[in-house]
Coordinates of C-alpha atoms in Angstrom, one line a residue:
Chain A
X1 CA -19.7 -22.1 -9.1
X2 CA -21.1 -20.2 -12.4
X3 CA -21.0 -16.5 -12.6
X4 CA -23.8 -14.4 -12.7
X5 CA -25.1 -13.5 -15.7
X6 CA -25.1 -9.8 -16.6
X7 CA -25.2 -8.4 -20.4
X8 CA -22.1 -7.2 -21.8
X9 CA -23.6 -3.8 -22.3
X10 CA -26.1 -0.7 -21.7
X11 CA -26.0 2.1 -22.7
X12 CA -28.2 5.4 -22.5
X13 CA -28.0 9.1 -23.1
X14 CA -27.7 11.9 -20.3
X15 CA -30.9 12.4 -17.9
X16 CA -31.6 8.9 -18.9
X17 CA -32.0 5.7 -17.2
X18 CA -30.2 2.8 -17.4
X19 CA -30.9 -1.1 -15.8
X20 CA -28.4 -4.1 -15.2
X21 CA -29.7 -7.4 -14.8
X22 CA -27.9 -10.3 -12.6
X23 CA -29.3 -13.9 -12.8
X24 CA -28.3 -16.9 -11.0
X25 CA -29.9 -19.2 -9.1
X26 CA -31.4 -20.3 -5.9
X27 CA -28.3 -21.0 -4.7
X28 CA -26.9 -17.5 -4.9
X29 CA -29.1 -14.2 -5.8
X30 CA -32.2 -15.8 -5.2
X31 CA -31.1 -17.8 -1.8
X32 CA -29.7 -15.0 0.5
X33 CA -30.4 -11.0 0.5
X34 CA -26.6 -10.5 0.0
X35 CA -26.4 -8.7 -3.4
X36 CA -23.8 -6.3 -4.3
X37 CA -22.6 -4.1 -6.7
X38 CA -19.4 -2.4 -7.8
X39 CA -18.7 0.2 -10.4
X40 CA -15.2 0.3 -11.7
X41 CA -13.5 2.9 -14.2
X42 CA -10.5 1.7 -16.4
X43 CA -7.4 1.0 -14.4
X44 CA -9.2 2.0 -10.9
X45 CA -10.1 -0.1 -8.5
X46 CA -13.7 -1.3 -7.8
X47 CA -16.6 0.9 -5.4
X48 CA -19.3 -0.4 -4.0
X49 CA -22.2 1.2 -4.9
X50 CA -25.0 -0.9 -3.9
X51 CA -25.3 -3.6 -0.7
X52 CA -27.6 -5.8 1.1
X53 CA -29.8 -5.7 -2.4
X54 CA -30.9 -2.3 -2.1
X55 CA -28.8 -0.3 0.6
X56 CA -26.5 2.5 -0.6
X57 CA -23.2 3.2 1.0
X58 CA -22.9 7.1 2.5
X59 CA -21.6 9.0 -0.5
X60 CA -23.1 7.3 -3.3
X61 CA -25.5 9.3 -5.2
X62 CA -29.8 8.3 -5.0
X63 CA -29.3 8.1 -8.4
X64 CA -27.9 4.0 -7.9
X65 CA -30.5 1.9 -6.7
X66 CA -30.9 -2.2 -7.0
X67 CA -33.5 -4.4 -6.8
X68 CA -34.0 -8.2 -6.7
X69 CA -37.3 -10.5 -7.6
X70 CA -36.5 -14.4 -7.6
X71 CA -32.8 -15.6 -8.7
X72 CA -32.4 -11.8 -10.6
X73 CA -31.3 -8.7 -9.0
X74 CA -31.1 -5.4 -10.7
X75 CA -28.7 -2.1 -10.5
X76 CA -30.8 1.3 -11.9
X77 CA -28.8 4.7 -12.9
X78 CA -31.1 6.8 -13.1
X79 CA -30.3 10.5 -14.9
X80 CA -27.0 8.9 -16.2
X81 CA -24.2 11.4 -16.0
X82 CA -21.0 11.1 -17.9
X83 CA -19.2 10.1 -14.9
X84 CA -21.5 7.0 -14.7
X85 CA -19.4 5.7 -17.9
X86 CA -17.9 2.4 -16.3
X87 CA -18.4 -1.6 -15.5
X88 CA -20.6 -2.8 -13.3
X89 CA -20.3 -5.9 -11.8
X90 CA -22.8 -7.8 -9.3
X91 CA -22.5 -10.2 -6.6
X92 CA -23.9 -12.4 -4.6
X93 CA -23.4 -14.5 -1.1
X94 CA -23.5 -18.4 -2.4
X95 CA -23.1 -19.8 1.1
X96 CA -20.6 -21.5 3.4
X97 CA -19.6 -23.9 1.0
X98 CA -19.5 -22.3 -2.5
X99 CA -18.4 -18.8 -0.9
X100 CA -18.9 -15.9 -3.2
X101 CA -19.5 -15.0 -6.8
X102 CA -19.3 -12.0 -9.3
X103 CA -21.2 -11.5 -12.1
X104 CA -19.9 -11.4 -15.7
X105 CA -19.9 -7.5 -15.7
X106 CA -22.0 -4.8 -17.9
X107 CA -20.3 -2.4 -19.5
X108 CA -22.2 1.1 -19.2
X109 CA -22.0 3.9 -22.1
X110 CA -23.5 7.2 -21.6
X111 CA -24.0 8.5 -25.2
Chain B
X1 CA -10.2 7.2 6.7
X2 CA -10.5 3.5 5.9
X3 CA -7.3 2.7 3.8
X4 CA -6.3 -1.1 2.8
X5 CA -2.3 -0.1 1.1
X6 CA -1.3 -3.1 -0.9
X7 CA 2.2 -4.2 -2.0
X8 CA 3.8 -3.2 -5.0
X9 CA 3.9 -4.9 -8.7
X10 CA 5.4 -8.1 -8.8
X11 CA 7.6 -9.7 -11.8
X12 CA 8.3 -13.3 -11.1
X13 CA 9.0 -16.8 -13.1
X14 CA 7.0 -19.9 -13.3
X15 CA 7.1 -21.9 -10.5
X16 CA 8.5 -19.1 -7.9
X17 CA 6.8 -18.3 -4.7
X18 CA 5.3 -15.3 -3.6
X19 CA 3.6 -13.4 -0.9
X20 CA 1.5 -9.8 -1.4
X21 CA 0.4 -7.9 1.7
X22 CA -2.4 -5.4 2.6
X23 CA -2.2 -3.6 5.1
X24 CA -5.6 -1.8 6.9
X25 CA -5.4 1.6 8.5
X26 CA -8.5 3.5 9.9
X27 CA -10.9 1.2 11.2
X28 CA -10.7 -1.9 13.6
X29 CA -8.2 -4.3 11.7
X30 CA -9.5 -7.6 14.0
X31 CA -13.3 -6.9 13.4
X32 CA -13.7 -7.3 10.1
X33 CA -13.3 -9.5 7.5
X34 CA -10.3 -8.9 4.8
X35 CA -11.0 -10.8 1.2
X36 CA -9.1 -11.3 -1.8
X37 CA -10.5 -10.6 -5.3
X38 CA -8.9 -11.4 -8.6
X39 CA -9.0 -9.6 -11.8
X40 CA -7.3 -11.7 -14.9
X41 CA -6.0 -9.2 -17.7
X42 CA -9.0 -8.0 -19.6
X43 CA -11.5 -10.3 -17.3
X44 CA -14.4 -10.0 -14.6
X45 CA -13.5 -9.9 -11.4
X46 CA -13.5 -13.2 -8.5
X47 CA -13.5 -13.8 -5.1
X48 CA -10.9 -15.8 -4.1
X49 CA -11.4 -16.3 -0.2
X50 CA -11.5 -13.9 2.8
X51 CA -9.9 -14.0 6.4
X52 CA -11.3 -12.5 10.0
X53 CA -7.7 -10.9 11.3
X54 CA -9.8 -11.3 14.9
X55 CA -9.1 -15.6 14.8
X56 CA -8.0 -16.1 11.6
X57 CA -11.1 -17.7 10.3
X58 CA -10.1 -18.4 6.8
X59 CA -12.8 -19.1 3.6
X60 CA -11.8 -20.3 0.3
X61 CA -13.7 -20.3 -2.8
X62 CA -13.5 -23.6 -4.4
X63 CA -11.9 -22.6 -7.1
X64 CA -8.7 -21.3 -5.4
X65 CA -9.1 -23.9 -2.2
X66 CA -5.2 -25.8 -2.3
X67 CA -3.7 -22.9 -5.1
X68 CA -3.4 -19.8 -2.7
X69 CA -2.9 -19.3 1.1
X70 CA -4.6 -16.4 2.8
X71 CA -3.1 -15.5 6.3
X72 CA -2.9 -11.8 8.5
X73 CA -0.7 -10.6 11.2
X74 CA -2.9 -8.5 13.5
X75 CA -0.2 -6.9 15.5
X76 CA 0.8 -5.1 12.6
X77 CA -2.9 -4.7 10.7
X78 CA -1.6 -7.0 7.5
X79 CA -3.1 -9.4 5.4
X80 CA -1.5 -11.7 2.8
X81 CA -1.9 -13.9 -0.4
X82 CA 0.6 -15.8 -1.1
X83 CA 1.6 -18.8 -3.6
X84 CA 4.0 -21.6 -3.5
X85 CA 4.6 -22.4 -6.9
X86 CA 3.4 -19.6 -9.5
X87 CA 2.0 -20.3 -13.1
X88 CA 1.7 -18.0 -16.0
X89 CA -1.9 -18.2 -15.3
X90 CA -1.8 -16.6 -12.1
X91 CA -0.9 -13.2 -14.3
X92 CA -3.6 -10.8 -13.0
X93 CA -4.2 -7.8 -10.9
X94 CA -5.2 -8.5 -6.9
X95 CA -7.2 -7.1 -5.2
X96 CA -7.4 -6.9 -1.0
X97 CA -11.1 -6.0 0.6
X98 CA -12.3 -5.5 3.6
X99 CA -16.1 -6.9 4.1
X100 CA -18.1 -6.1 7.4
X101 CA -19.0 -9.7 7.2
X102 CA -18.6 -13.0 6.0
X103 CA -21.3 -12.3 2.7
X104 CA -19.1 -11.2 0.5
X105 CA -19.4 -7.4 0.0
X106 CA -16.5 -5.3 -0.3
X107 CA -17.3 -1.6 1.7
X108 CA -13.2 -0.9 0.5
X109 CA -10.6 -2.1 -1.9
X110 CA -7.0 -1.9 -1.6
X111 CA -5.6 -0.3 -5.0
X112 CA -4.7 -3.6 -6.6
X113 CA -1.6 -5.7 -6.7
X114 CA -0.1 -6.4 -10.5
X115 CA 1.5 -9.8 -10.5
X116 CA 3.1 -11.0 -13.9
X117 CA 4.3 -14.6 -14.5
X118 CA 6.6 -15.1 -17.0
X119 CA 9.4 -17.5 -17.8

């Protein structure tokens, strides 16, 4: 099982918005609504900040939202705050047989 | 307050065993799902299988089917990853999760599990 495909960067200045793309296949984003993403700071621990696609866990800001059309699903920051400074990885259901897989991770620079 | 506590920092030699716990606080331990994520120095993250505490349903992704063992002891809220022969590859930081179901998504993550391999 591949992992997702996510650029290695984004970047983009306060009160700005940013996008993350996450392509796979049919077999994974594009075969089953169970998209996720995680932001992680250095040496911490992932968060989930997106689930189910487009649901956001209580506490996580409006700002985060995600998206998914075909085999690509997307994370949005919108008015990037210098606390949004972090990786962001995706993920995606693959089924009972292939399980589970991140994506390649998108490191995020407010400037 | 959801808490998954993990076991401290591990320094072991090649072909050692080992076994890291997790253990879940603050929610229902047997009704839902605990997973294992890796996170290779410097790497992405990958799931490496989950468990349901409730039966002990146990998934593995392919790529770590027949290299790890993932098993929990509900009485006392604890889930564990463990090896039988370690390599210097298996150097990486691990991660326990607890997942409201089977798909995959992590709603919280222990704080990691630093294992180091070397001879």
């Amino acid at each position: 099982q591949s992992a997702l495909t996510q650029p290695p960067s984004a970047s983009g200045s306060p009160g700005q918005s940013v996008t993350i793309s996450c392509t796979g296949t049919s077999s994974d984003v594009g075969g089953y609504n169970y998209v996720s993403w995680y932001q992680q700071h250095p040496g911490k621990a992932p968060k989930l900040m997106i689930y189910e696609v487009s649901k956001r866990p209580s506490g996580v800001p409006d700002r985060f939202s995600g998206s998914k059309s075909g085999n690509t699903a997307s994370l949005t920051v919108s008015g990037l705050q210098a606390e949004d400074e972090a990786d962001y990885y995706c993920s995606s259901y693959a089924g009972s047989n292939n399980f589970g897989v991140f994506g390649t991770g998108t490191k995020v620079t407010v400037l | 307050e959801v808490q998954l506590v993990q076991s401290g920092a591990e320094v072991k030699k090649p072909g050692e065993s080992l076994k890291i716990s997790c253990k879940g606080s603050g929610y229902s331990f047997t009704s839902y799902w605990i997973g294992w994520v890796r996170q290779m120095p410097g790497k992405g993250l990958e799931w490496m299988g989950i468990i349901y505490p409730g039966d002990s349903d146990t998934r593995y992704s392919p790529s770590f089917q027949g290299q790890v063992t993932i098993s929990a002891d509900k009485s006392i809220s604890t889930a564990y990853l463990q090896w039988s022969s370690l390599k210097a590859s298996d150097t990486a930081m691990y991660y326990c999760v607890k997942a409201p179901t089977a798909m995959v998504e992590a709603d919280y993550w222990g704080q990691g599990t630093l294992v180091t391999v070397s001879s």
